Tab-separated table of C-alpha atoms in Angstrom:
chain	number	residue	atom	x	y	z
A	665	MET	CA	-10.573	-21.083	10.234
A	666	LYS	CA	-12.121	-17.637	10.453
A	667	LYS	CA	-10.007	-15.091	12.303
A	668	TYR	CA	-11.832	-11.756	11.990
A	669	PHE	CA	-15.282	-10.229	11.484
A	670	THR	CA	-16.466	-9.088	8.053
A	671	MET	CA	-19.418	-6.897	7.151
A	672	ASP	CA	-21.460	-10.023	6.392
A	673	ASP	CA	-21.534	-10.845	10.112
A	674	PHE	CA	-23.696	-7.887	11.185
A	675	ASN	CA	-26.846	-5.939	10.399
A	676	PHE	CA	-25.843	-2.274	10.503
A	677	ARG	CA	-29.295	-0.843	9.818
A	678	GLY	CA	-29.988	2.042	12.180
A	679	LYS	CA	-26.650	1.630	13.964
A	680	VAL	CA	-23.881	4.157	14.556
A	681	VAL	CA	-20.853	2.835	12.697
A	682	LEU	CA	-17.346	4.263	12.985
A	683	VAL	CA	-15.444	3.656	9.741
A	684	ARG	CA	-11.680	4.167	9.607
A	685	VAL	CA	-10.487	4.798	6.046
A	686	ASP	CA	-7.201	5.854	4.486
A	687	VAL	CA	-7.678	8.720	2.023
A	688	ASN	CA	-4.260	10.286	2.570
A	689	SER	CA	-3.837	11.879	-0.862
A	690	PRO	CA	-1.518	14.194	-2.807
A	691	ILE	CA	-2.546	17.846	-2.491
A	692	ASP	CA	-1.700	20.750	-4.795
A	693	PRO	CA	0.542	23.023	-2.664
A	694	ILE	CA	-0.800	26.174	-4.324
A	695	SER	CA	-4.534	25.590	-4.651
A	696	GLY	CA	-4.896	23.077	-1.818
A	697	SER	CA	-7.029	20.853	-4.041
A	698	ILE	CA	-6.831	17.055	-3.856
A	699	LEU	CA	-5.069	15.675	-6.930
A	700	ASP	CA	-6.004	11.988	-6.842
A	701	TYR	CA	-9.349	10.417	-5.893
A	702	SER	CA	-8.290	6.752	-6.158
A	703	ARG	CA	-8.175	6.120	-2.406
A	704	PHE	CA	-11.645	7.613	-2.009
A	705	GLU	CA	-12.938	5.315	-4.767
A	706	ALA	CA	-11.394	2.315	-3.027
A	707	HIS	CA	-13.714	2.824	-0.031
A	708	ARG	CA	-16.878	3.356	-2.090
A	709	GLN	CA	-18.300	-0.151	-1.600
A	710	THR	CA	-17.810	-0.199	2.166
A	711	LEU	CA	-19.440	3.191	2.664
A	712	ALA	CA	-22.254	2.618	0.161
A	713	GLU	CA	-23.304	-0.591	1.917
A	714	LEU	CA	-23.879	1.442	5.090
A	715	LYS	CA	-26.543	3.676	3.510
A	716	ASP	CA	-29.110	2.697	6.165
A	717	SER	CA	-26.734	3.402	9.061
A	718	LYS	CA	-25.352	6.479	10.782
A	719	VAL	CA	-21.841	6.593	9.359
A	720	VAL	CA	-19.007	8.377	11.158
A	721	ILE	CA	-15.839	8.431	9.034
A	722	LEU	CA	-12.377	8.684	10.602
A	723	ALA	CA	-9.332	9.497	8.466
A	724	HIS	CA	-5.975	11.259	8.397
A	725	GLN	CA	-4.086	13.469	5.979
A	726	SER	CA	-0.276	13.607	6.042
A	727	ARG	CA	1.538	14.209	9.344
A	728	PRO	CA	2.635	17.169	11.510
A	729	GLY	CA	5.282	19.329	9.876
A	730	LYS	CA	4.354	18.480	6.280
A	731	MET	CA	2.991	21.023	3.791
A	732	ASP	CA	-0.100	18.882	3.114
A	733	PHE	CA	-0.992	18.412	6.792
A	734	THR	CA	-4.465	19.901	6.650
A	735	SER	CA	-8.060	19.585	7.769
A	736	LEU	CA	-10.392	17.123	6.034
A	737	ARG	CA	-12.990	19.642	4.815
A	738	ALA	CA	-12.023	19.104	1.164
A	739	HIS	CA	-12.021	15.329	1.727
A	740	ALA	CA	-15.673	15.495	2.785
A	741	ASP	CA	-16.488	17.217	-0.510
A	742	ILE	CA	-14.752	14.435	-2.468
A	743	PHE	CA	-16.656	11.760	-0.558
A	744	THR	CA	-19.879	13.638	-1.368
A	745	LYS	CA	-19.065	13.399	-5.090
A	746	ILE	CA	-17.993	9.757	-4.886
A	747	LEU	CA	-21.032	8.544	-2.919
A	748	HIS	CA	-23.614	10.906	-4.476
A	749	LYS	CA	-24.634	11.538	-0.906
A	750	ARG	CA	-23.804	14.498	1.306
A	751	VAL	CA	-20.901	13.816	3.645
A	752	ARG	CA	-20.781	16.592	6.199
A	753	PHE	CA	-17.466	17.696	7.691
A	754	VAL	CA	-17.274	18.067	11.488
A	755	PRO	CA	-14.136	19.969	12.620
A	756	ASP	CA	-13.792	17.970	15.827
A	757	LEU	CA	-12.835	14.372	16.655
A	758	PHE	CA	-14.008	13.399	20.150
A	759	GLY	CA	-15.026	16.621	21.916
A	760	GLU	CA	-18.524	17.769	22.877
A	761	TYR	CA	-19.173	19.143	19.389
A	762	ALA	CA	-18.341	15.827	17.677
A	763	ILE	CA	-20.314	13.765	20.191
A	764	GLU	CA	-23.383	16.015	19.865
A	765	GLU	CA	-23.240	15.812	16.065
A	766	ILE	CA	-23.086	12.004	16.218
A	767	GLU	CA	-25.986	11.789	18.678
A	768	ASN	CA	-28.125	13.979	16.383
A	769	MET	CA	-27.528	11.844	13.270
A	770	LYS	CA	-30.374	10.176	11.412
A	771	CYS	CA	-30.233	6.915	9.450
A	772	GLY	CA	-28.559	7.546	6.120
A	773	ASP	CA	-26.403	10.407	7.442
A	774	TYR	CA	-22.656	10.495	6.804
A	775	ILE	CA	-20.181	12.709	8.628
A	776	LEU	CA	-16.398	12.980	8.390
A	777	LEU	CA	-14.585	13.943	11.580
A	778	GLN	CA	-11.420	16.035	11.807
A	779	ASN	CA	-7.970	14.780	10.777
A	780	THR	CA	-7.079	12.195	13.431
A	781	ARG	CA	-3.440	13.277	13.364
A	782	PHE	CA	-4.378	16.746	14.603
A	783	TYR	CA	-4.577	15.094	18.033
A	784	SER	CA	-1.560	13.878	20.005
A	785	GLU	CA	-3.524	10.884	21.301
A	786	GLU	CA	-3.423	9.379	17.822
A	787	TYR	CA	0.226	8.665	18.596
A	788	CYS	CA	-0.380	6.962	21.934
A	789	LEU	CA	1.987	7.915	24.763
A	790	LYS	CA	2.367	4.401	26.163
A	791	LYS	CA	2.451	1.076	24.399
A	792	ASN	CA	-0.911	-0.725	24.306
A	793	ASN	CA	-2.596	2.226	26.004
A	794	PHE	CA	-4.842	2.954	23.002
A	795	LYS	CA	-8.118	1.814	24.548
A	796	ASP	CA	-7.673	4.262	27.420
A	797	THR	CA	-7.377	7.372	25.254
A	798	HIS	CA	-10.099	10.008	25.210
A	799	ILE	CA	-10.570	9.327	21.493
A	800	VAL	CA	-11.556	5.705	22.078
A	801	ARG	CA	-13.432	6.244	25.333
A	802	GLU	CA	-15.635	9.053	24.010
A	803	LEU	CA	-16.367	7.700	20.527
A	804	SER	CA	-17.029	4.143	21.698
A	805	LYS	CA	-19.764	5.477	24.004
A	806	VAL	CA	-21.835	6.684	21.046
A	807	ALA	CA	-21.043	3.943	18.496
A	808	ASP	CA	-22.208	0.382	17.974
A	809	TYR	CA	-19.523	-0.939	15.614
A	810	PHE	CA	-16.074	-0.070	14.315
A	811	ILE	CA	-15.215	-0.925	10.707
A	812	ASN	CA	-11.568	-0.745	9.699
A	813	ASP	CA	-11.109	-0.313	5.949
A	814	ALA	CA	-7.699	1.406	6.085
A	815	PHE	CA	-5.456	-1.300	4.634
A	816	ALA	CA	-2.936	1.289	3.445
A	817	ALA	CA	-2.288	2.102	7.115
A	818	ALA	CA	-2.583	-1.455	8.435
A	819	HIS	CA	1.123	-1.527	9.309
A	820	ARG	CA	0.656	1.419	11.703
A	821	GLN	CA	-0.045	1.085	15.416
A	822	GLN	CA	-2.078	4.213	16.108
A	823	THR	CA	-5.132	4.924	18.225
A	824	THR	CA	-7.853	5.200	15.564
A	825	LEU	CA	-6.450	2.153	13.768
A	826	VAL	CA	-6.173	-0.352	16.625
A	827	GLY	CA	-7.622	1.274	19.749
A	828	PHE	CA	-11.270	0.245	19.380
A	829	ALA	CA	-10.603	-3.513	19.160
A	830	GLU	CA	-11.519	-4.152	22.816
A	831	LYS	CA	-14.333	-1.613	23.072
A	832	LEU	CA	-16.408	-2.434	19.977
A	833	PRO	CA	-16.585	-5.284	17.489
A	834	MET	CA	-13.836	-4.374	15.025
A	835	ILE	CA	-14.796	-5.427	11.520
A	836	ALA	CA	-12.890	-5.629	8.242
A	837	GLY	CA	-14.413	-3.348	5.619
A	838	ARG	CA	-14.784	-4.571	2.049
A	839	LEU	CA	-11.446	-3.127	0.948
A	840	MET	CA	-9.609	-4.518	3.975
A	841	GLU	CA	-11.245	-7.918	3.513
A	842	LYS	CA	-10.294	-8.059	-0.166
A	843	GLU	CA	-6.699	-6.985	0.439
A	844	ILE	CA	-6.149	-9.640	3.103
A	845	LYS	CA	-7.797	-12.382	1.035
A	846	MET	CA	-6.044	-11.624	-2.251
A	847	LEU	CA	-2.567	-11.093	-0.814
A	848	THR	CA	-2.897	-14.206	1.328
A	849	LYS	CA	-4.025	-16.115	-1.766
A	850	PHE	CA	-0.859	-15.096	-3.598
A	851	MET	CA	1.395	-15.937	-0.661
A	852	GLU	CA	-0.175	-19.400	-0.249
A	853	LEU	CA	-0.604	-20.198	-3.958
A	854	LYS	CA	0.938	-23.598	-4.699
A	855	ASP	CA	0.775	-23.431	-8.506
A	856	ARG	CA	4.162	-22.993	-10.171
A	857	PRO	CA	6.110	-21.262	-11.591
A	858	LYS	CA	5.523	-18.220	-9.434
A	859	TYR	CA	7.479	-14.971	-9.689
A	860	ALA	CA	7.922	-11.619	-7.968
A	861	ILE	CA	8.876	-8.549	-9.989
A	862	LEU	CA	10.720	-6.071	-7.793
A	863	GLY	CA	11.701	-2.713	-9.248
A	864	GLY	CA	11.653	0.977	-8.509
A	865	ALA	CA	13.837	2.824	-6.019
A	866	LYS	CA	12.667	1.449	-2.637
A	867	VAL	CA	15.694	-0.780	-2.320
A	868	GLU	CA	15.491	-1.689	1.367
A	869	ASP	CA	11.824	-2.668	1.053
A	870	SER	CA	12.514	-4.805	-2.013
A	871	LEU	CA	15.404	-6.613	-0.334
A	872	ILE	CA	13.277	-7.439	2.719
A	873	VAL	CA	10.482	-8.777	0.510
A	874	ALA	CA	12.951	-10.782	-1.606
A	875	LYS	CA	14.479	-12.310	1.528
A	876	ASN	CA	11.073	-13.383	2.869
A	877	PHE	CA	9.916	-14.755	-0.494
A	878	LEU	CA	13.053	-16.826	-0.976
A	879	GLU	CA	13.455	-18.011	2.621
A	880	ASN	CA	9.877	-19.295	2.684
A	881	ASP	CA	9.843	-20.575	-0.904
A	882	ILE	CA	6.907	-18.305	-1.759
A	883	VAL	CA	8.224	-17.704	-5.298
A	884	ASP	CA	10.519	-19.551	-7.674
A	885	ALA	CA	12.446	-16.443	-8.691
A	886	ILE	CA	12.781	-12.698	-8.180
A	887	LEU	CA	12.965	-10.580	-11.360
A	888	THR	CA	14.715	-7.274	-10.718
A	889	GLY	CA	14.618	-3.878	-12.389
A	890	GLY	CA	15.033	-0.229	-11.492
A	891	VAL	CA	17.467	0.795	-8.758
A	892	ILE	CA	17.153	-2.550	-6.980
A	893	ALA	CA	18.590	-4.201	-10.113
A	894	SER	CA	21.564	-1.827	-9.998
A	895	ILE	CA	22.192	-2.795	-6.363
A	896	PHE	CA	22.165	-6.482	-7.316
A	897	LEU	CA	24.491	-5.807	-10.272
A	898	ILE	CA	26.970	-4.159	-7.906
A	899	ALA	CA	26.603	-7.035	-5.438
A	900	TYR	CA	27.296	-9.446	-8.303
A	901	GLY	CA	30.606	-7.659	-8.953
A	902	ILE	CA	29.607	-5.383	-11.836
A	903	ASP	CA	30.946	-1.826	-11.787
A	904	VAL	CA	27.907	0.149	-12.928
A	905	GLY	CA	29.830	3.407	-13.354
A	906	ASP	CA	29.747	6.922	-11.954
A	907	GLY	CA	26.376	7.870	-13.425
A	908	THR	CA	24.503	5.251	-11.398
A	909	TRP	CA	26.826	5.316	-8.379
A	910	GLU	CA	26.237	9.048	-7.861
A	911	PHE	CA	22.494	8.453	-7.589
A	912	ILE	CA	22.909	5.537	-5.181
A	913	LYS	CA	25.293	7.427	-2.894
A	914	ARG	CA	23.025	10.470	-2.903
A	915	GLU	CA	19.819	8.554	-2.159
A	916	PHE	CA	20.991	5.850	0.269
A	917	ASP	CA	23.148	6.620	3.300
A	918	ASP	CA	23.398	2.903	4.066
A	919	TYR	CA	24.161	1.742	0.519
A	920	ASN	CA	27.003	-0.497	1.707
A	921	SER	CA	24.679	-2.516	3.955
A	922	LEU	CA	22.120	-2.765	1.144
A	923	ILE	CA	24.761	-4.127	-1.197
A	924	SER	CA	25.945	-6.572	1.462
A	925	LEU	CA	22.416	-7.928	1.914
A	926	ALA	CA	21.983	-8.208	-1.853
A	927	LYS	CA	25.252	-10.173	-2.088
A	928	GLU	CA	24.156	-12.438	0.745
A	929	LEU	CA	20.907	-13.225	-1.092
A	930	LEU	CA	22.700	-13.839	-4.397
A	931	ASP	CA	25.114	-16.241	-2.730
A	932	LYS	CA	22.446	-18.090	-0.763
A	933	TYR	CA	19.821	-18.364	-3.509
A	934	LYS	CA	21.911	-18.957	-6.611
A	935	GLY	CA	19.973	-18.648	-9.848
A	936	ARG	CA	16.764	-17.496	-8.162
A	937	ILE	CA	17.436	-13.755	-8.387
A	938	LYS	CA	17.368	-12.571	-11.994
A	939	ILE	CA	19.508	-9.539	-12.746
A	940	PRO	CA	19.670	-7.717	-16.099
A	941	VAL	CA	21.982	-9.022	-18.830
A	942	ASP	CA	21.676	-5.657	-20.568
A	943	VAL	CA	20.610	-2.176	-19.513
A	944	VAL	CA	19.577	1.150	-21.017
A	945	ILE	CA	21.606	4.200	-20.100
A	946	ASN	CA	20.484	7.812	-20.326
A	947	LYS	CA	23.043	9.374	-22.667
A	948	ASN	CA	22.249	13.075	-22.562
A	949	GLY	CA	18.522	12.410	-22.566
A	950	ARG	CA	18.596	9.704	-25.239
A	951	ARG	CA	18.205	5.958	-24.927
A	952	LYS	CA	21.206	3.696	-25.457
A	953	GLY	CA	21.071	-0.036	-24.784
A	954	ILE	CA	24.268	-1.848	-23.758
A	955	PRO	CA	25.111	-5.318	-22.404
A	956	ILE	CA	26.329	-5.329	-18.814
A	957	THR	CA	29.756	-6.379	-20.149
A	958	MET	CA	30.095	-2.802	-21.467
A	959	LEU	CA	29.679	-1.343	-17.986
A	960	PRO	CA	30.880	0.838	-16.250
A	961	SER	CA	29.273	3.867	-17.846
A	962	GLU	CA	29.517	7.538	-17.025
A	963	TYR	CA	25.791	7.735	-17.785
A	964	PRO	CA	23.073	6.521	-15.375
A	965	ILE	CA	21.045	3.349	-15.920
A	966	TYR	CA	17.420	4.256	-16.692
A	967	ASP	CA	15.868	0.941	-17.806
A	968	ILE	CA	16.474	-2.762	-18.313
A	969	GLY	CA	17.617	-3.726	-21.803
A	970	LEU	CA	15.615	-5.469	-24.550
A	971	ASP	CA	17.208	-8.888	-24.010
A	972	THR	CA	16.408	-8.767	-20.301
A	973	ALA	CA	12.889	-7.476	-20.915
A	974	THR	CA	12.252	-10.247	-23.470
A	975	GLU	CA	13.464	-12.934	-21.054
A	976	TYR	CA	11.320	-11.544	-18.232
A	977	GLU	CA	8.290	-11.196	-20.493
A	978	THR	CA	8.542	-14.835	-21.616
A	979	MET	CA	8.932	-16.114	-18.053
A	980	LEU	CA	5.960	-14.112	-16.841
A	981	ARG	CA	3.698	-15.108	-19.717
A	982	ASN	CA	4.096	-18.749	-18.676
A	983	SER	CA	3.727	-18.169	-14.950
A	984	LYS	CA	0.963	-19.388	-12.619
A	985	GLY	CA	1.409	-16.562	-10.139
A	986	VAL	CA	2.914	-13.063	-10.394
A	987	ILE	CA	3.263	-10.103	-8.076
A	988	VAL	CA	4.565	-6.776	-9.396
A	989	ASN	CA	5.961	-4.079	-7.134
A	990	GLY	CA	7.926	-1.346	-8.876
A	991	PRO	CA	8.730	-0.363	-12.482
A	992	MET	CA	11.774	-1.533	-14.453
A	993	GLY	CA	13.004	1.977	-15.158
A	994	VAL	CA	12.095	5.640	-15.492
A	995	PHE	CA	8.962	4.838	-17.492
A	996	GLU	CA	7.656	8.397	-17.142
A	997	LEU	CA	10.188	9.470	-19.800
A	998	ASN	CA	9.393	8.448	-23.389
A	999	ASP	CA	12.809	6.928	-24.117
A	1000	PHE	CA	12.825	4.692	-21.048
A	1001	PHE	CA	9.406	3.029	-20.795
A	1002	VAL	CA	10.019	-0.090	-22.888
A	1003	GLY	CA	11.268	-2.423	-20.136
A	1004	THR	CA	8.374	-1.576	-17.834
A	1005	VAL	CA	5.757	-2.048	-20.565
A	1006	MET	CA	7.181	-5.381	-21.747
A	1007	VAL	CA	7.323	-6.794	-18.229
A	1008	LEU	CA	3.816	-5.602	-17.328
A	1009	ARG	CA	2.498	-6.948	-20.625
A	1010	GLY	CA	4.093	-10.340	-19.936
A	1011	ALA	CA	2.469	-10.453	-16.510
A	1012	ALA	CA	-0.898	-9.307	-17.893
A	1013	GLU	CA	-0.868	-12.066	-20.532
A	1014	SER	CA	-0.293	-14.772	-17.948
A	1015	SER	CA	-3.255	-17.047	-17.224
A	1016	GLY	CA	-2.110	-17.260	-13.605
A	1017	PHE	CA	-3.040	-15.240	-10.523
A	1018	LYS	CA	-1.764	-11.671	-10.874
A	1019	VAL	CA	-1.284	-9.011	-8.175
A	1020	ALA	CA	0.247	-5.542	-8.428
A	1021	GLY	CA	0.937	-2.795	-5.924
A	1022	GLY	CA	2.876	0.396	-5.287
A	1023	GLY	CA	2.138	3.890	-6.542
A	1024	HIS	CA	4.468	3.842	-9.539
A	1025	THR	CA	3.356	0.354	-10.558
A	1026	ILE	CA	-0.305	1.375	-10.525
A	1027	ALA	CA	0.500	4.562	-12.452
A	1028	ALA	CA	2.257	2.497	-15.137
A	1029	LEU	CA	-0.626	0.005	-15.354
A	1030	GLU	CA	-3.086	2.854	-15.799
A	1031	LYS	CA	-0.908	4.656	-18.320
A	1032	TYR	CA	-0.615	1.593	-20.561
A	1033	GLY	CA	-4.157	0.281	-20.097
A	1034	LEU	CA	-3.153	-2.949	-18.329
A	1035	LYS	CA	-4.795	-2.482	-14.931
A	1036	ASN	CA	-7.894	-4.558	-15.690
A	1037	TYR	CA	-5.801	-7.605	-16.594
A	1038	PHE	CA	-4.726	-8.077	-12.972
A	1039	ASP	CA	-6.725	-10.013	-10.392
A	1040	HIS	CA	-5.896	-7.548	-7.637
A	1041	ILE	CA	-4.415	-4.060	-7.408
A	1042	SER	CA	-3.328	-3.317	-3.851
A	1043	THR	CA	-3.941	0.106	-2.306
A	1044	GLY	CA	-1.079	-0.431	0.119
A	1045	GLY	CA	2.362	1.125	0.004
A	1046	GLY	CA	4.208	0.488	3.250
A	1047	SER	CA	1.456	-1.884	4.371
A	1048	LEU	CA	1.836	-3.990	1.217
A	1049	ILE	CA	5.595	-4.227	1.721
A	1050	THR	CA	5.127	-5.147	5.391
A	1051	PHE	CA	2.575	-7.825	4.522
A	1052	LEU	CA	4.755	-9.324	1.782
A	1053	SER	CA	7.853	-9.288	3.973
A	1054	GLY	CA	6.084	-11.132	6.779
A	1055	GLY	CA	6.281	-8.119	9.073
A	1056	LYS	CA	3.988	-7.096	11.928
A	1057	MET	CA	0.538	-5.864	10.826
A	1058	PRO	CA	-1.030	-4.246	13.926
A	1059	VAL	CA	-4.423	-3.640	12.307
A	1060	ILE	CA	-4.837	-7.272	11.241
A	1061	GLU	CA	-3.759	-8.348	14.723
A	1062	ALA	CA	-6.362	-5.976	16.204
A	1063	LEU	CA	-9.069	-7.447	13.949
A	1064	GLU	CA	-8.199	-10.929	15.189
A	1065	LYS	CA	-8.095	-9.761	18.802
A	1066	SER	CA	-11.541	-8.189	18.532
A	1067	TYR	CA	-12.938	-11.347	16.950
A	1068	ASN	CA	-11.654	-13.370	19.909
A	1069	ILE	CA	-13.227	-10.947	22.358
A	1070	PHE	CA	-16.636	-10.450	20.717
A	1071	GLY	CA	-16.962	-13.631	18.629
A	1072	SER	CA	-18.730	-15.630	21.313
A	1073	LYS	CA	-21.186	-12.761	21.899
């Protein structure tokens, strides 16, 4: 049963359309130039389809106190290049200047308003008070529709993300629609075997996702790599050695609770969490593979070993569903990329439904030319983790709320 509006439900020709995107991007601290255009590209289809409308783009960059917390003037220039259509920057969000600029727009015009996080109302003072902010009140007066395409921020409850749901029909943009459909498809896929590859250094996130996947029988097994694998090795009773322990203690204040949760999952779901049988240590910058029986080591673990990578690769090649979130090791260094490549290659060669997400995962897929072998590459970071862990997604809830309010109209 349909739960939210999509762009197919409306004719936007001649209408004023607010479009919330997420183009929060890395910025060179010296030159101030934007270093990665991928998030801009992700919104191309949504914005291009509105070429006969009056398009008012809302977006944020970073947060107060950060070095890259800046105006969106440069972002407007990137959108201009991406769309081959001038996107004019307006250094105001909901004041008289912004409202006048919107009222003077012609069909086919695009403007980008100021960084939404420049305004305290973006972080609403009272819970569920978003619709009463000046931002929502003023902009909803001059707009016909609100399209939310900011999946990467869908786990946030902020004014320009959820506040328009009761004032205007809130509609999923093409990117938002695709993300929800493809991730839901993976979660509900009945074909087996089905695996999740969890790697990288975001240990708490990976543990929460693993818990949800196993509790709800979403996957048959979790394949671990990176720092999360080291946590599971410790939880299994393996002394990984000072080299790896020093990193864990430095990076995670709550490492004891993380290890306790990992042990709880290992005990409860015996055989369904795969941990490495061998690892690669960084011995003075050089690769050295050892079985876990040779641990502890004074050198840090930098990759899964060849035996582990071969086992994972074989499992994935025969899978009917795979989701990848995180690399198997420090793939950026030439001596420690093998585990990541083998695992990604195994997933890519599967005939099943394949999803990948996370910044480092996408970087690895691009580096090794495997991106096009996946059915879906998610733009989400925290939002992807929240979705996969079954957490609260305020933007999706707002889409459903708006559908209930305006659907009958």
